[in-house]
Structure formats: structure tokens, C-alpha cells
XYZ file of C-alpha atoms in Angstrom:
691
model
C 0.403 0.158 0.372
C 1.610 3.126 -0.767
C 2.538 5.350 2.459
C -0.239 7.442 3.721
C -0.998 10.926 3.515
C -0.745 12.214 7.512
C -0.635 16.120 6.756
C -3.526 17.619 8.183
C -5.497 20.074 6.288
C -4.073 22.935 9.378
C -1.239 22.034 7.803
C -2.148 21.974 4.204
C -3.866 25.286 4.654
C -0.814 27.009 6.907
C 1.677 25.714 3.723
C -0.393 27.622 1.349
C -0.116 31.078 3.229
C 3.418 30.451 3.711
C 3.552 29.673 -0.656
C 1.538 32.204 -1.226
C 3.804 34.748 1.050
C 7.120 33.549 -0.816
C 5.197 33.902 -3.660
C 4.450 37.795 -3.169
C 8.286 38.415 -1.573
C 9.680 36.993 -5.402
C 7.858 39.547 -7.139
C 8.592 42.188 -4.363
C 11.820 41.429 -5.458
C 12.083 41.183 -9.101
C 8.583 43.801 -10.104
C 9.769 46.564 -7.196
C 13.727 46.174 -6.086
C 14.498 44.561 -9.538
C 16.807 42.466 -7.828
C 15.207 38.776 -8.551
C 16.000 36.338 -5.360
C 15.423 32.812 -7.149
C 15.334 30.904 -11.065
C 12.618 31.407 -13.040
C 12.426 27.383 -12.500
C 12.440 27.652 -8.918
C 9.579 29.816 -9.206
C 7.426 28.106 -11.293
C 8.247 25.266 -9.367
C 6.956 26.657 -5.750
C 3.684 27.892 -8.427
C 2.573 24.929 -9.060
C 2.884 22.985 -5.638
C 0.501 26.104 -4.079
C -1.387 25.384 -7.520
C -1.953 21.470 -6.920
C -2.523 22.082 -3.114
C -5.077 25.085 -3.607
C -7.016 21.811 -6.101
C -6.908 19.524 -3.669
C -8.444 22.629 -1.351
C -10.490 24.693 -3.556
C -12.081 25.852 -0.055
C -9.231 27.802 0.453
C -8.769 29.290 -2.528
C -8.672 33.476 -1.948
C -9.474 36.194 -5.039
C -5.840 37.752 -4.034
C -3.608 34.280 -4.450
C -1.020 34.601 -7.019
C -2.672 31.456 -9.368
C -5.880 33.560 -9.268
C -4.476 35.982 -11.421
C -5.231 34.485 -14.847
C -9.163 34.554 -15.285
C -10.725 31.730 -17.499
C -14.333 33.139 -19.634
C -13.916 36.368 -22.293
C -15.499 38.942 -21.311
C -18.083 40.541 -23.614
C -16.970 43.602 -23.140
C -15.388 46.443 -21.128
C -18.049 48.101 -18.730
C -17.924 52.217 -17.541
C -15.916 53.140 -14.250
C -16.260 56.552 -12.925
C -13.126 57.875 -11.270
C -13.581 59.180 -7.858
C -10.937 61.703 -8.350
C -10.866 62.816 -12.632
C -7.346 61.496 -13.609
C -6.330 64.749 -15.283
C -4.161 65.505 -18.458
C -0.980 67.352 -18.155
C 0.146 70.591 -20.100
C 3.973 69.796 -22.009
C 7.001 72.520 -22.306
C 9.333 71.756 -25.481
C 12.133 74.684 -24.759
C 13.724 75.253 -22.057
C 12.325 78.977 -22.137
C 9.149 77.247 -20.950
C 10.539 75.685 -18.402
C 12.152 78.159 -16.824
C 8.365 79.787 -17.210
C 6.755 76.613 -15.698
C 8.827 77.277 -12.641
C 8.604 81.306 -12.209
C 4.601 80.233 -12.314
C 4.893 78.212 -8.994
C 7.354 80.752 -7.193
C 4.572 83.513 -8.457
C 1.792 80.812 -7.266
C 3.706 80.345 -3.979
C 4.171 83.581 -3.617
C 8.301 82.650 -2.801
C 10.452 86.143 -3.536
C 13.167 85.306 -6.882
C 16.091 85.000 -3.710
C 14.504 83.095 -1.838
C 15.709 79.153 -1.690
C 13.931 77.332 -5.052
C 11.004 74.975 -5.268
C 12.012 71.438 -4.313
C 10.346 69.624 -7.517
C 10.113 66.049 -7.171
C 11.569 64.111 -11.020
C 10.436 61.876 -13.138
C 9.754 59.489 -16.050
C 6.867 60.202 -18.917
C 6.406 56.916 -20.075
C 5.021 55.739 -23.133
C 2.433 53.549 -22.285
C -1.849 53.114 -20.705
C -2.955 55.181 -18.042
C -4.477 53.286 -15.647
C -6.069 53.935 -12.128
C -5.681 51.009 -9.495
C -8.157 50.580 -6.329
C -7.440 48.927 -3.290
C -10.537 48.374 -0.546
C -8.470 47.558 2.326
C -4.849 46.302 0.445
C -6.778 44.230 -1.891
C -7.104 44.941 -5.467
C -10.720 45.175 -6.271
C -11.266 47.365 -9.531
C -8.432 48.556 -12.358
C -10.103 50.997 -14.906
C -8.288 53.131 -17.822
C -8.197 57.039 -17.897
C -11.202 57.348 -20.395
C -12.330 60.825 -20.469
C -10.246 61.239 -17.147
C -13.593 61.054 -15.662
C -14.969 57.477 -17.079
C -12.704 54.895 -17.995
C -12.698 51.584 -18.824
C -13.410 47.901 -16.501
C -10.252 46.063 -17.556
C -9.878 44.629 -13.711
C -9.448 40.819 -14.969
C -6.413 41.722 -17.565
C -4.580 43.875 -14.771
C -4.908 41.041 -12.440
C -2.932 38.954 -14.811
C -0.040 41.346 -14.739
C 2.410 40.157 -12.370
C 3.651 43.264 -11.891
C 1.437 44.520 -10.211
C -0.441 43.130 -6.365
C -3.555 41.310 -5.745
C -2.731 42.545 -2.080
C -0.846 45.752 -0.574
C 2.200 44.774 1.493
C 1.047 45.990 4.565
C -0.367 45.321 7.858
C -2.934 47.994 8.153
C -3.473 49.070 4.584
C -5.813 52.123 3.709
C -9.902 51.573 3.475
C -9.666 53.330 -0.338
C -5.731 53.138 -2.274
C -6.666 54.378 -5.827
C -2.790 54.314 -7.205
C -2.641 55.565 -10.443
C 0.557 54.099 -13.147
C 1.263 53.024 -16.441
C 0.714 50.260 -18.270
C 3.571 49.262 -20.658
C 5.900 46.663 -21.790
C 9.529 46.933 -22.137
C 11.485 46.551 -25.486
C 12.848 43.261 -24.971
C 9.411 41.816 -24.218
C 8.040 43.479 -27.907
C 11.060 42.068 -29.312
C 9.766 38.935 -28.302
C 5.915 39.386 -28.371
C 6.928 40.390 -32.423
C 8.824 37.313 -32.868
C 5.610 35.092 -32.256
C 3.336 37.443 -34.334
C 5.044 36.559 -36.782
C 6.132 32.531 -36.355
C 2.579 32.200 -35.886
C 1.724 34.518 -39.466
C -0.569 37.634 -37.366
C -0.041 40.898 -37.342
C 2.633 42.574 -35.575
C 2.233 45.711 -33.728
C 4.116 48.595 -34.031
C 5.609 49.925 -30.879
C 5.510 48.549 -27.180
C 2.461 51.480 -26.242
C 0.204 50.063 -28.728
C 1.037 46.324 -28.064
C 0.322 47.617 -24.385
C -2.671 49.208 -25.006
C -4.253 46.395 -27.530
C -2.445 43.329 -25.003
C -4.729 45.793 -22.051
C -7.635 45.888 -24.006
C -7.766 42.253 -24.780
C -11.472 40.636 -23.941
C -9.931 37.799 -23.037
C -8.302 37.715 -20.336
C -5.894 34.614 -21.194
C -3.999 36.551 -24.153
C -4.084 39.695 -22.186
C -2.132 36.995 -19.753
C 0.313 35.602 -22.322
C 1.903 38.802 -23.388
C 4.348 41.164 -20.564
C 3.115 43.888 -19.120
C 5.001 45.558 -16.774
C 3.505 48.720 -14.267
C 5.202 51.446 -12.544
C 2.930 54.073 -10.362
C 3.498 57.462 -10.647
C 0.462 59.087 -9.023
C -2.765 58.797 -6.441
C -7.091 59.618 -6.613
C -8.674 58.250 -3.941
C -7.053 57.866 -0.020
C -9.699 56.875 2.890
C -8.311 55.575 6.332
C -4.591 56.879 5.885
C -2.576 59.736 5.425
C -0.842 61.568 2.501
C 2.065 61.071 2.187
C 3.853 65.204 2.330
C 5.562 65.175 -0.466
C 5.756 63.193 -3.634
C 9.248 61.699 -3.905
C 7.453 60.124 -0.322
C 4.343 58.811 -2.002
C 6.677 56.740 -4.450
C 8.246 56.022 -0.930
C 5.766 54.505 0.100
C 4.773 52.510 -2.871
C 7.865 51.003 -2.989
C 7.368 49.764 0.183
C 3.419 48.690 -0.086
C 5.178 46.934 -2.835
C 3.682 48.464 -6.079
C 6.427 49.182 -8.456
C 7.624 52.730 -9.610
C 10.823 53.508 -11.621
C 13.973 53.482 -10.051
C 14.965 56.829 -12.410
C 13.424 59.497 -10.354
C 14.773 62.137 -8.699
C 13.946 65.221 -6.552
C 15.981 68.262 -7.109
C 15.908 72.143 -6.779
C 14.591 75.070 -9.299
C 14.900 75.521 -13.329
C 18.193 74.344 -13.412
C 17.929 71.112 -11.329
C 14.814 70.243 -14.087
C 17.378 71.021 -17.002
C 19.169 68.885 -15.699
C 17.238 66.131 -15.190
C 15.486 66.477 -18.061
C 19.514 66.196 -19.804
C 20.991 63.687 -17.535
C 18.264 60.881 -18.869
C 18.032 62.277 -22.351
C 21.769 60.964 -22.505
C 21.055 57.398 -21.502
C 17.433 57.187 -22.936
C 18.636 55.005 -25.863
C 19.713 52.963 -23.025
C 16.716 52.248 -20.600
C 14.471 49.112 -20.772
C 11.630 50.515 -22.460
C 10.140 53.843 -24.274
C 9.187 57.289 -22.816
C 8.033 60.286 -24.404
C 9.877 62.919 -21.769
C 10.059 63.226 -18.005
C 7.357 64.818 -15.887
C 8.189 67.392 -12.939
C 5.790 67.723 -9.863
C 6.075 70.290 -6.888
C 7.282 67.926 -4.763
C 5.500 68.776 -1.479
C 1.751 67.786 -1.003
C 0.523 71.072 0.794
C 1.997 73.952 -1.811
C 0.239 71.626 -4.689
C -2.644 71.912 -3.327
C -2.128 75.591 -2.623
C -1.604 75.359 -6.818
C -4.573 73.843 -7.803
C -5.485 73.104 -11.453
C -6.018 75.086 -14.167
C -8.781 73.654 -16.752
C -8.104 70.123 -16.781
C -4.293 70.465 -15.936
C -2.499 70.760 -12.347
C -0.745 73.621 -12.027
C 2.167 72.350 -9.708
C 3.434 69.833 -13.009
C 4.505 69.932 -16.316
C 5.328 67.296 -19.020
C 9.323 68.457 -20.716
C 8.883 66.752 -23.736
C 12.036 64.979 -25.636
C 11.606 66.697 -29.603
C 10.271 64.220 -31.928
C 12.851 61.793 -33.544
C 13.688 62.090 -36.931
C 14.646 60.177 -40.220
C 15.673 61.239 -43.987
C 14.029 59.437 -46.785
C 12.848 60.153 -50.377
C 9.010 61.239 -51.630
C 8.370 58.314 -53.996
C 5.056 60.757 -54.830
C 2.659 63.245 -53.700
C -0.978 61.844 -53.828
C -4.274 63.201 -52.616
C -6.410 61.448 -49.163
C -9.958 62.391 -49.038
C -10.921 63.198 -45.423
C -14.523 62.595 -43.109
C -15.529 66.631 -44.365
C -14.190 66.179 -47.598
C -10.704 67.653 -46.767
C -8.052 66.864 -49.849
C -5.071 66.208 -47.943
C -1.139 65.714 -49.713
C -0.323 63.396 -48.614
C 4.181 61.994 -48.871
C 4.247 58.821 -50.297
C 8.171 57.990 -49.064
C 10.665 54.813 -49.998
C 10.190 53.333 -46.249
C 12.090 54.246 -42.681
C 12.781 54.022 -39.584
C 11.667 56.799 -37.417
C 10.950 56.514 -33.806
C 10.698 52.251 -34.178
C 8.370 52.572 -36.621
C 8.469 52.427 -40.260
C 7.216 55.151 -41.789
C 6.005 54.463 -45.726
C 3.722 57.707 -45.537
C 3.296 61.769 -44.104
C 1.169 64.056 -44.424
C 1.828 67.345 -45.949
C -1.010 68.988 -44.653
C -2.352 71.374 -46.874
C -1.309 72.686 -50.593
C 0.413 75.561 -49.479
C 2.058 73.902 -46.895
C 3.620 72.161 -49.673
C 4.039 75.263 -51.649
C 5.667 76.953 -48.556
C 8.314 73.829 -47.376
C 8.386 73.690 -51.147
C 7.917 69.636 -50.927
C 8.774 67.630 -54.426
C 8.589 64.257 -55.702
C 12.034 62.763 -55.803
C 12.668 65.108 -53.065
C 15.016 64.159 -49.762
C 13.273 64.633 -46.921
C 13.252 65.518 -43.490
C 10.652 62.833 -41.910
C 9.555 63.363 -38.127
C 6.650 62.048 -35.696
C 4.991 65.075 -34.533
C 3.970 64.507 -30.524
C 5.423 60.586 -30.962
C 2.602 59.431 -33.288
C 2.321 61.415 -36.779
C 4.166 61.531 -39.323
C 5.318 64.536 -41.429
C 7.467 66.170 -43.515
C 9.591 68.250 -41.790
C 11.472 70.363 -45.053
C 13.593 68.454 -48.377
C 16.844 68.527 -48.113
C 17.706 71.238 -50.883
C 21.661 70.146 -52.109
C 20.208 66.859 -52.149
C 17.322 67.716 -55.149
C 18.019 65.699 -58.354
C 17.495 66.872 -62.218
C 14.067 64.169 -62.124
C 12.161 66.587 -59.065
C 9.041 67.312 -60.248
C 5.787 69.529 -57.758
C 3.858 68.155 -56.460
C -0.223 69.656 -58.971
C -3.293 69.625 -56.874
C -6.308 67.394 -58.667
C -9.035 69.350 -59.776
C -10.933 66.542 -59.073
C -11.922 64.064 -55.986
C -9.905 60.531 -56.477
C -12.810 59.132 -54.827
C -15.746 60.354 -56.601
C -14.850 62.800 -59.291
C -15.954 65.353 -57.888
C -15.020 68.776 -58.462
C -12.691 70.385 -55.413
C -13.312 73.164 -54.138
C -11.178 75.571 -51.704
C -13.641 78.176 -49.562
C -11.939 81.799 -49.884
C -9.730 82.528 -47.034
C -9.733 78.848 -46.127
C -6.422 76.994 -46.767
C -7.695 73.487 -46.696
C -9.462 72.207 -50.643
C -12.121 70.232 -50.069
C -14.807 67.223 -52.047
C -17.371 68.890 -53.372
C -19.192 65.896 -53.469
C -20.674 64.755 -49.511
C -21.901 61.793 -48.120
C -24.378 61.261 -51.009
C -21.421 60.873 -53.764
C -17.690 60.407 -51.885
C -17.676 57.195 -50.648
C -14.915 58.138 -48.471
C -16.338 61.465 -47.074
C -19.037 58.061 -45.618
C -16.934 56.228 -45.011
C -14.849 58.869 -42.919
C -18.156 60.629 -41.587
C -19.813 57.062 -40.310
C -16.532 55.629 -38.714
C -16.470 58.859 -37.078
C -20.312 58.572 -36.495
C -20.276 55.133 -34.372
C -16.498 56.244 -32.296
C -16.682 55.228 -28.857
C -16.976 59.716 -28.103
C -19.567 59.658 -30.648
C -22.603 56.739 -30.705
C -20.648 53.961 -29.169
C -20.995 51.582 -31.923
C -18.074 48.317 -30.351
C -17.429 46.464 -33.634
C -18.597 48.535 -36.360
C -15.040 48.825 -37.002
C -13.020 49.943 -40.587
C -13.626 47.093 -42.575
C -16.665 46.185 -41.526
C -17.864 49.916 -42.859
C -16.120 50.044 -46.089
C -18.166 46.545 -46.760
C -21.045 47.889 -45.358
C -20.220 51.144 -48.310
C -18.695 49.465 -50.855
C -21.665 46.873 -51.522
C -24.374 50.394 -51.235
C -26.063 48.359 -47.962
C -25.238 52.159 -45.860
C -25.544 55.448 -47.305
C -26.507 57.759 -44.433
C -25.517 57.184 -40.425
C -29.600 56.069 -40.537
C -29.012 53.253 -42.602
C -26.609 51.764 -39.450
C -30.607 51.309 -37.285
C -32.079 48.975 -40.187
C -29.560 47.119 -39.911
C -30.615 43.133 -39.079
C -28.362 40.008 -39.013
C -29.262 38.327 -42.558
C -27.420 41.226 -43.967
C -24.072 41.195 -41.820
C -23.620 37.470 -42.061
C -22.954 38.569 -45.498
C -20.002 40.187 -45.258
C -16.193 38.718 -45.255
C -15.291 37.690 -41.487
C -19.161 38.082 -39.997
C -20.169 35.183 -38.448
C -23.294 34.807 -36.520
C -22.190 35.872 -33.175
C -20.621 38.446 -34.379
C -23.370 39.943 -36.651
C -25.578 39.914 -33.588
C -23.141 41.446 -31.059
C -23.189 44.585 -34.009
C -27.152 44.192 -34.031
C -26.990 44.323 -30.066
C -24.797 46.891 -30.523
C -26.079 48.999 -32.478
C -29.696 48.624 -30.840
C -28.157 49.932 -27.592
C -27.011 53.076 -29.077
C -30.581 53.990 -29.488
C -30.781 56.151 -26.145
C -27.525 58.216 -25.863
C -27.305 62.179 -25.147
C -28.280 65.310 -27.052
C -24.308 66.129 -26.972
C -23.169 62.321 -28.527
C -25.841 63.254 -30.646
C -24.497 66.795 -31.918
C -20.591 66.105 -31.609
C -21.599 62.140 -33.477
C -23.296 64.240 -36.581
C -19.693 65.681 -37.576
C -20.628 68.951 -38.165
C -17.332 70.881 -39.113
C -15.801 72.855 -36.148
C -17.742 71.006 -34.066
C -15.071 68.803 -31.437
C -16.942 67.513 -27.860
C -16.763 69.629 -25.673
C -18.601 72.225 -28.215
C -21.197 70.176 -29.152
C -21.482 69.484 -24.799
C -22.116 73.666 -24.848
C -24.112 73.722 -27.578
C -26.201 70.831 -26.275
C -26.457 72.272 -22.411
C -26.923 75.746 -23.314
C -29.968 75.044 -26.291
C -31.699 71.553 -24.394
C -33.096 69.890 -27.552
C -32.315 69.652 -31.151
C -35.794 71.510 -32.750
C -33.532 74.985 -30.758
C -30.513 74.016 -32.185
C -32.067 73.822 -35.730
C -33.973 76.711 -36.034
C -31.610 78.762 -34.399
C -30.133 81.505 -36.019
C -26.272 82.901 -36.080
C -27.368 85.334 -32.919
C -28.628 82.617 -30.861
C -25.427 80.520 -31.822
C -23.029 83.485 -31.161
C -24.679 83.496 -27.403
C -23.382 80.029 -26.612
C -19.908 80.239 -24.647
C -16.275 79.460 -27.039
C -18.743 79.804 -30.040
C -17.484 82.633 -32.264
C -18.795 83.172 -35.855
C -16.868 80.100 -37.920
C -18.239 77.701 -36.009
C -21.142 79.555 -35.622
C -21.716 79.462 -39.379
C -20.570 75.841 -40.309
C -23.739 74.867 -37.696
C -25.486 77.393 -39.557
C -24.763 75.894 -42.981
C -25.478 72.015 -41.891
C -28.611 72.655 -40.355
C -29.929 74.545 -44.076
C -28.965 71.143 -46.335
C -32.121 69.073 -46.315
C -30.052 66.549 -46.671
C -28.566 66.711 -43.077
C -32.223 67.899 -41.795
C -33.600 64.890 -43.038
C -30.594 62.343 -41.990
C -31.729 63.905 -38.275
C -35.569 63.134 -39.457
C -34.377 59.519 -40.033
C -32.467 58.542 -36.864
C -35.271 60.192 -34.511
C -37.500 58.122 -36.764
C -35.780 54.683 -36.297
C -35.603 55.415 -31.886
C -32.158 57.569 -31.439
C -32.999 59.356 -28.584
C -32.089 60.920 -26.492
C -33.114 63.626 -23.097
C -34.287 67.402 -23.815
C -34.191 70.455 -20.874
C -35.414 73.711 -21.452
C -32.490 75.030 -22.638
C -30.073 78.130 -20.967
C -32.249 80.877 -19.502
C -31.972 84.160 -23.283
C -29.209 86.364 -21.938
C -30.982 89.663 -21.146
C -29.313 92.360 -23.276
C -26.386 94.085 -20.662
C -23.988 96.839 -20.541
C -21.393 93.999 -22.307
C -23.938 93.592 -25.130
C -22.160 93.011 -28.692
C -19.038 93.210 -27.210
C -16.224 90.244 -28.052
C -13.457 89.567 -24.843
C -10.926 86.783 -25.458
C -9.219 86.186 -22.662
C -4.973 84.613 -22.541
C -2.384 83.846 -20.617
C -2.927 83.931 -16.152
C -5.372 86.054 -14.797
C -3.657 87.590 -11.000
C -7.006 86.178 -9.064
C -9.784 85.362 -11.433
C -9.556 81.611 -13.189
C -10.863 82.033 -16.986
C -14.540 80.718 -15.954
C -14.907 82.798 -13.354
C -13.875 85.446 -15.730
C -15.814 84.098 -18.786
C -18.925 84.096 -16.276
C -18.078 87.710 -15.445
C -17.895 89.099 -18.684
C -21.422 87.196 -20.508
C -23.359 88.119 -16.785
C -23.722 90.987 -17.926
C -24.218 90.499 -21.900
C -20.672 89.887 -23.319
C -19.666 87.385 -25.588
C -16.199 85.193 -24.292
C -14.089 84.073 -27.627
C -11.055 81.667 -28.112
C -9.444 83.141 -31.044
C -8.674 87.036 -32.232
C -10.366 88.534 -34.851
C -11.129 91.888 -36.076
C -14.692 91.218 -34.294
C -12.342 91.666 -31.309
C -13.316 94.389 -29.118
C -10.915 93.135 -25.773
C -7.817 90.993 -25.689
C -7.385 90.190 -21.182
C -4.028 89.478 -21.091
C -2.818 87.547 -18.326
C 1.317 86.421 -16.743
C 2.672 84.328 -20.033
C 0.269 85.193 -22.643
C 1.364 84.179 -26.229
C 0.453 84.382 -29.769
C -3.314 85.799 -28.809
C -1.521 88.648 -27.255
C 0.028 88.944 -30.584
C -2.223 88.794 -32.967
C -4.259 91.307 -30.907
C -1.397 93.955 -30.670
C -1.058 93.284 -34.821
C -4.812 93.680 -35.311
C -5.192 97.254 -33.032
C -7.360 95.055 -31.047
C -7.598 97.199 -27.632
C -6.114 95.137 -24.299
C -6.388 95.017 -21.284
C -5.344 93.879 -17.840
C -7.021 92.182 -15.327
C -7.847 95.394 -13.051
C -9.116 97.029 -15.980
C -11.687 93.856 -16.998
C -12.919 94.392 -13.190
C -13.241 98.326 -13.419
C -15.487 97.562 -16.206
C -17.816 95.168 -14.443
C -17.619 96.930 -12.477
C -19.011 100.354 -13.807
C -21.464 97.646 -15.515
C -23.034 96.262 -12.848
C -22.965 98.676 -9.995
C -25.138 96.837 -7.911
C -22.414 94.044 -7.120
C -19.443 96.404 -6.860
C -18.780 94.196 -4.035
C -17.689 90.845 -6.205
C -15.065 92.745 -7.662
């Protein structure tokens, strides 16, 4: 007879606890301290032992066990998660002057004299990955969400649990009741190269760069796929914190993260003043190529948390932080040809077809030339040797040609007179740099495809499953002509398309049906009105409250909307003056697309500032831009985002830039905050105390 197992269940429970603790220590040493304590084979042996013990004692399995990192089933989609504290963006700086100005603004905001002790900053890396919020409740990871639009992200908890660098339980005896850790999920260069090698072996599409690989891996609906990708994580910020004191400095916060088992990058430093910031930037720039991961800059933050609180925020960015971006990477290549692309609004964009060249780790074969005037200004010809860069490390563009390398066969670009897609005439409106196809959605498939892709995009109607290939087939086969046709699609029509099984077709139909219930702001944005982005769509929805009120508005009524000037107002008017667009709205409504409507904003009574247009620029001493705008609007004035001949006053604060220069060129009156407050006081004498 084989020997009996004399180990009692309590002994097995103790062994399970010991194995979990030991594996957690090894993960901490590997991912946080960057100092592995055991070979991979030994780690795998311990992991297999734990798996076997848990399989024999399933009642002892806990959610924070290392064996529970990989789920078994794919999700149907990602649920939205509302961030308790918004995940804001950070303003960018590029030149040494920008950094000096940032330091000066910080000192001014804190009331620190130029001759006093320099401000203390924490410097860290700006990773090229995907921003994530990790929520720990009583020390256990309960939710992980992407940044999304800053207010709401996507729930990717199941996938984040597969990332071994992220602890499922914090290393502390008394954990905070709630702790939101902000950081970046990324892929190391070596792991990226291994992933692409595996993709090649399987005959699958390679990833363009580590960031795309990390983002694509994290947004897999099947966590098992994510688990097969080597993702890392570095913490850099904090959201909500309950049940524990906030560290006194940002550097102390990162040290605390490291101590409780959360990875933070070793490349960070505390420095003083602008000179210290620039010294850190140049030091990182020298070792950038040797770092194991991609970065596109460094981030500076005022180190003391109380000083951060005093500085606060402006718009959607903190005043106490700045991202210092590295110059875009550049390369030389040859222009083989210059063609044009047709955008969703009919914009005709010249595109340089290039001899393949690697720029920042990405092979570039096409680069934008923006518009015909830009081609002439830069004197780019077919056959030229040109400098190509990825603007913002994303969009390839032609910077300039190399004159001494221009050969005798180089020839200039000629803008076509007819749309290459539909044959409609190409027109260029007066005072516009962009030429456009005159065909519109009805005649031009390129505009139809672009418009539909915008309509179904996540920030518009959010119809999951309707990607480029599916929309292209729907348009090319004449199944869909307008956005309203999407709501007449059935499973039968979809399953006849390439790569569309019945299950996928059902999912698309369900997503379309779900999108029928939306918001007025999303609907306005989805229509693709020129110059109307998300922010403007929200302003229009808030101001008018209903679609009928918006469509009936004249230019004067549109100009009452915050941040809407003559150009946007005319664009909205032209859009709804087109019978085809009004019919589209009617058909979408008839097909069940609906939203909640309100009475809209009350119509402002004429005030002392009636007809006066103000533009705000720079940082005002005491008023935020929102405060100043509200006061101007309250007495009948208008606030515009851009300076024109119709601008009456430019209100300039510190660090006023191009708007101030344009005002001086046009002879527009420039006033400061004190003068604005005096004018407001004269206009509203009953409320002088508020000024």
C-alpha cells in the first residue's frame, strides 16, 4: 500500500499561506526592487505546488492568491467606471524657456521671491504606455480602470489581475480603506521584440510599437490573451485615499508605494529650481536609448503636497506639474510620390509616399503634408530627399527637404481638380487653406466612410464592432448610405460580409440597438459638423437643450453659446441649412435614436457689454478663465477662443502668447485683469463688492 498522507488540512492551509507569502516576496524583489531572489524555474516550482494544494483544497482559494491572476472566460465588453477623482492631463513644455516659465509660475503662485530658496520638485519619467487607476480596498485590488476621458474609464480588472508586476494585495499590516493608485501599464522593449517574433511565427500582424502592444494587450476581452503578454506597471500618482494620511511629498508617496509592494521607476530624483529640472531632463536624454522601456519625456511635479494644493488646477491640468517632451525623432528618406487623401469632411490632404524609413522605432511609408499651401511653403517636390518626423511621437510629417540633394528629375506636386474617389470637383473656399471634395456623403464614398466611422466612434454613438473593415464593406456594397441606414441593419445582411459570423453579426446588431439611447451632446458630436468637437457639442446641448431648438437657431443665437465664434456658428448654420442633413436627423429619430431634452439655458438679457467680444489669454492674477468668462457673460458680453477683427478686448495675463501678439497686430484693445474688473464694476454697480 502506498504511504498515507498524514498532513492535516490545517497544515495544508499553513503551507498555502506560506507559499503565497513567498511568491509575493519574489514578485516584490523582481518587479519592485529589480533584484530577483530565485531562478525562474524555482519560482515556477513553487507556483505549481501552490496550484496543486489549492486544487485539492478549493475552499482555501482566495481572490488575492497568485494562482487567481488569469481568468477562464472572455468578457462581453468593458463596463464603464467613474473615477472618484478625475484623471487629468498634464500640460507640455518643449524648450528650456518653457521650463523656466513653469518654475516662475510656480514661484509666483506660491508667493516665493526670486531670491528665496528654490522650489523643490520631484522628477520622473513620462512613460509611453496606457494610464491606469488601481483601486485597493482594505489592501486588496478590487478594480482597475483605464483613464478614458478623464472622468470615466473602462473596467479592465480581469486583465490587470494577469499583470504579475501589480500586487493583488498590498504589503502592509494596516492598509487604507480605499487607495487609488495611478500609473502606467507598459511593455519593455525586449518583451515587445519577443511578442513580435511570436506574431511573425504565427503569421499574425505585428505591433507597431511597445505602446500599441501594451494598449492592445490590456484591452483584450479574453484575460488569457493578456496573460500571455509580458506587461509591466509603474506607479506615479494617487487618486482617492481614505483611512490613511497622505504623505507630505510626492517623492515620499512614491517611496511608500515601493514599500507596500507597488512598482515605481528607479529613474526619479528630487531637484531644486529650473536648473535642477533641466539637469534631470538632459541626464535622462543621454540614457534614453539604454532604458529598457520607451519614454517620450519627463514629468516635473512640485514635491510638497501642501504646495500642490495651494497651486491647484487650471482647466483640466494641474498648475503644479509639467511634462517636458523630448524632440520628435527624425529621419531622412525619399519622396516617391505625392497623392491625396479624402477626409470625412471632404478635406483633400496631400500625402507623401515615402521610401520606407524607421522613425522612432516605427516604419514610416506615408507622411502628411497638411495642405497645398504647406507643400508650396516647404517646397516639397516628388523625388526630394526629406526630413520626416513623428510629430508628438505619433503622426508622421514631412518637416523639410534637403536642397543640396534635389535631383534633376524632381517635379512639383499639382493639386488635382477632381476628387480621386468620386470625381466631384475639388473646391477651395475663400480664406481657407484646405481644399475639399464637393461631393458630400451622397456622392463620395470616402466621406461616407469617414463620416460613418466618426458617427460610430466611442466618443460619439459608441457602436462597438463597427470598425474600418466592416464600414468599408457596408459602403462599398451599397448597404449603407447614411448613418440612419445603420439602424435598419439586420443579422442577415451582416453575415453575408467577409469575416462576419452569426455571433459577431448579432453582437453588432445589439450594439447598434444599445446606441439608440444616447445624449444630445453625443448625438450632436456624432453628426460630424465641421469645427464642432466634443466640448463644443456639450456647450450646444447645454445651451439649447433640444435638437429642434438648435436646428432653428440663427447666428445671433448661436453666438450666445460660450466659446462659439462666427466660424463655428456659420458651420452649424450651413450644416442644418442642408436639407439632406435635416432629413438625416429626422430619419435617425424615426429609427429610434433618442436622448433626454431640457429647456436649455435661459436667453440672456441685453447688458452693458452687449455685442462686445472678449478673448482671455495667459494666467490672470486672481480670476480663473471660467470666473472671468462668467462675469463677462453675466453683463451681456461674449467670450471667444480666438482673436479676430471682431474682437473688442483681449484680457491678457502672465505668459500671454500668440493671442496677445495677434491682438497687437490687429490693433485690438489689450487690457489687464484690473481694467476688466473696473469695467465689470461700472457695468454692474449693484455688485461692486464681488469685484
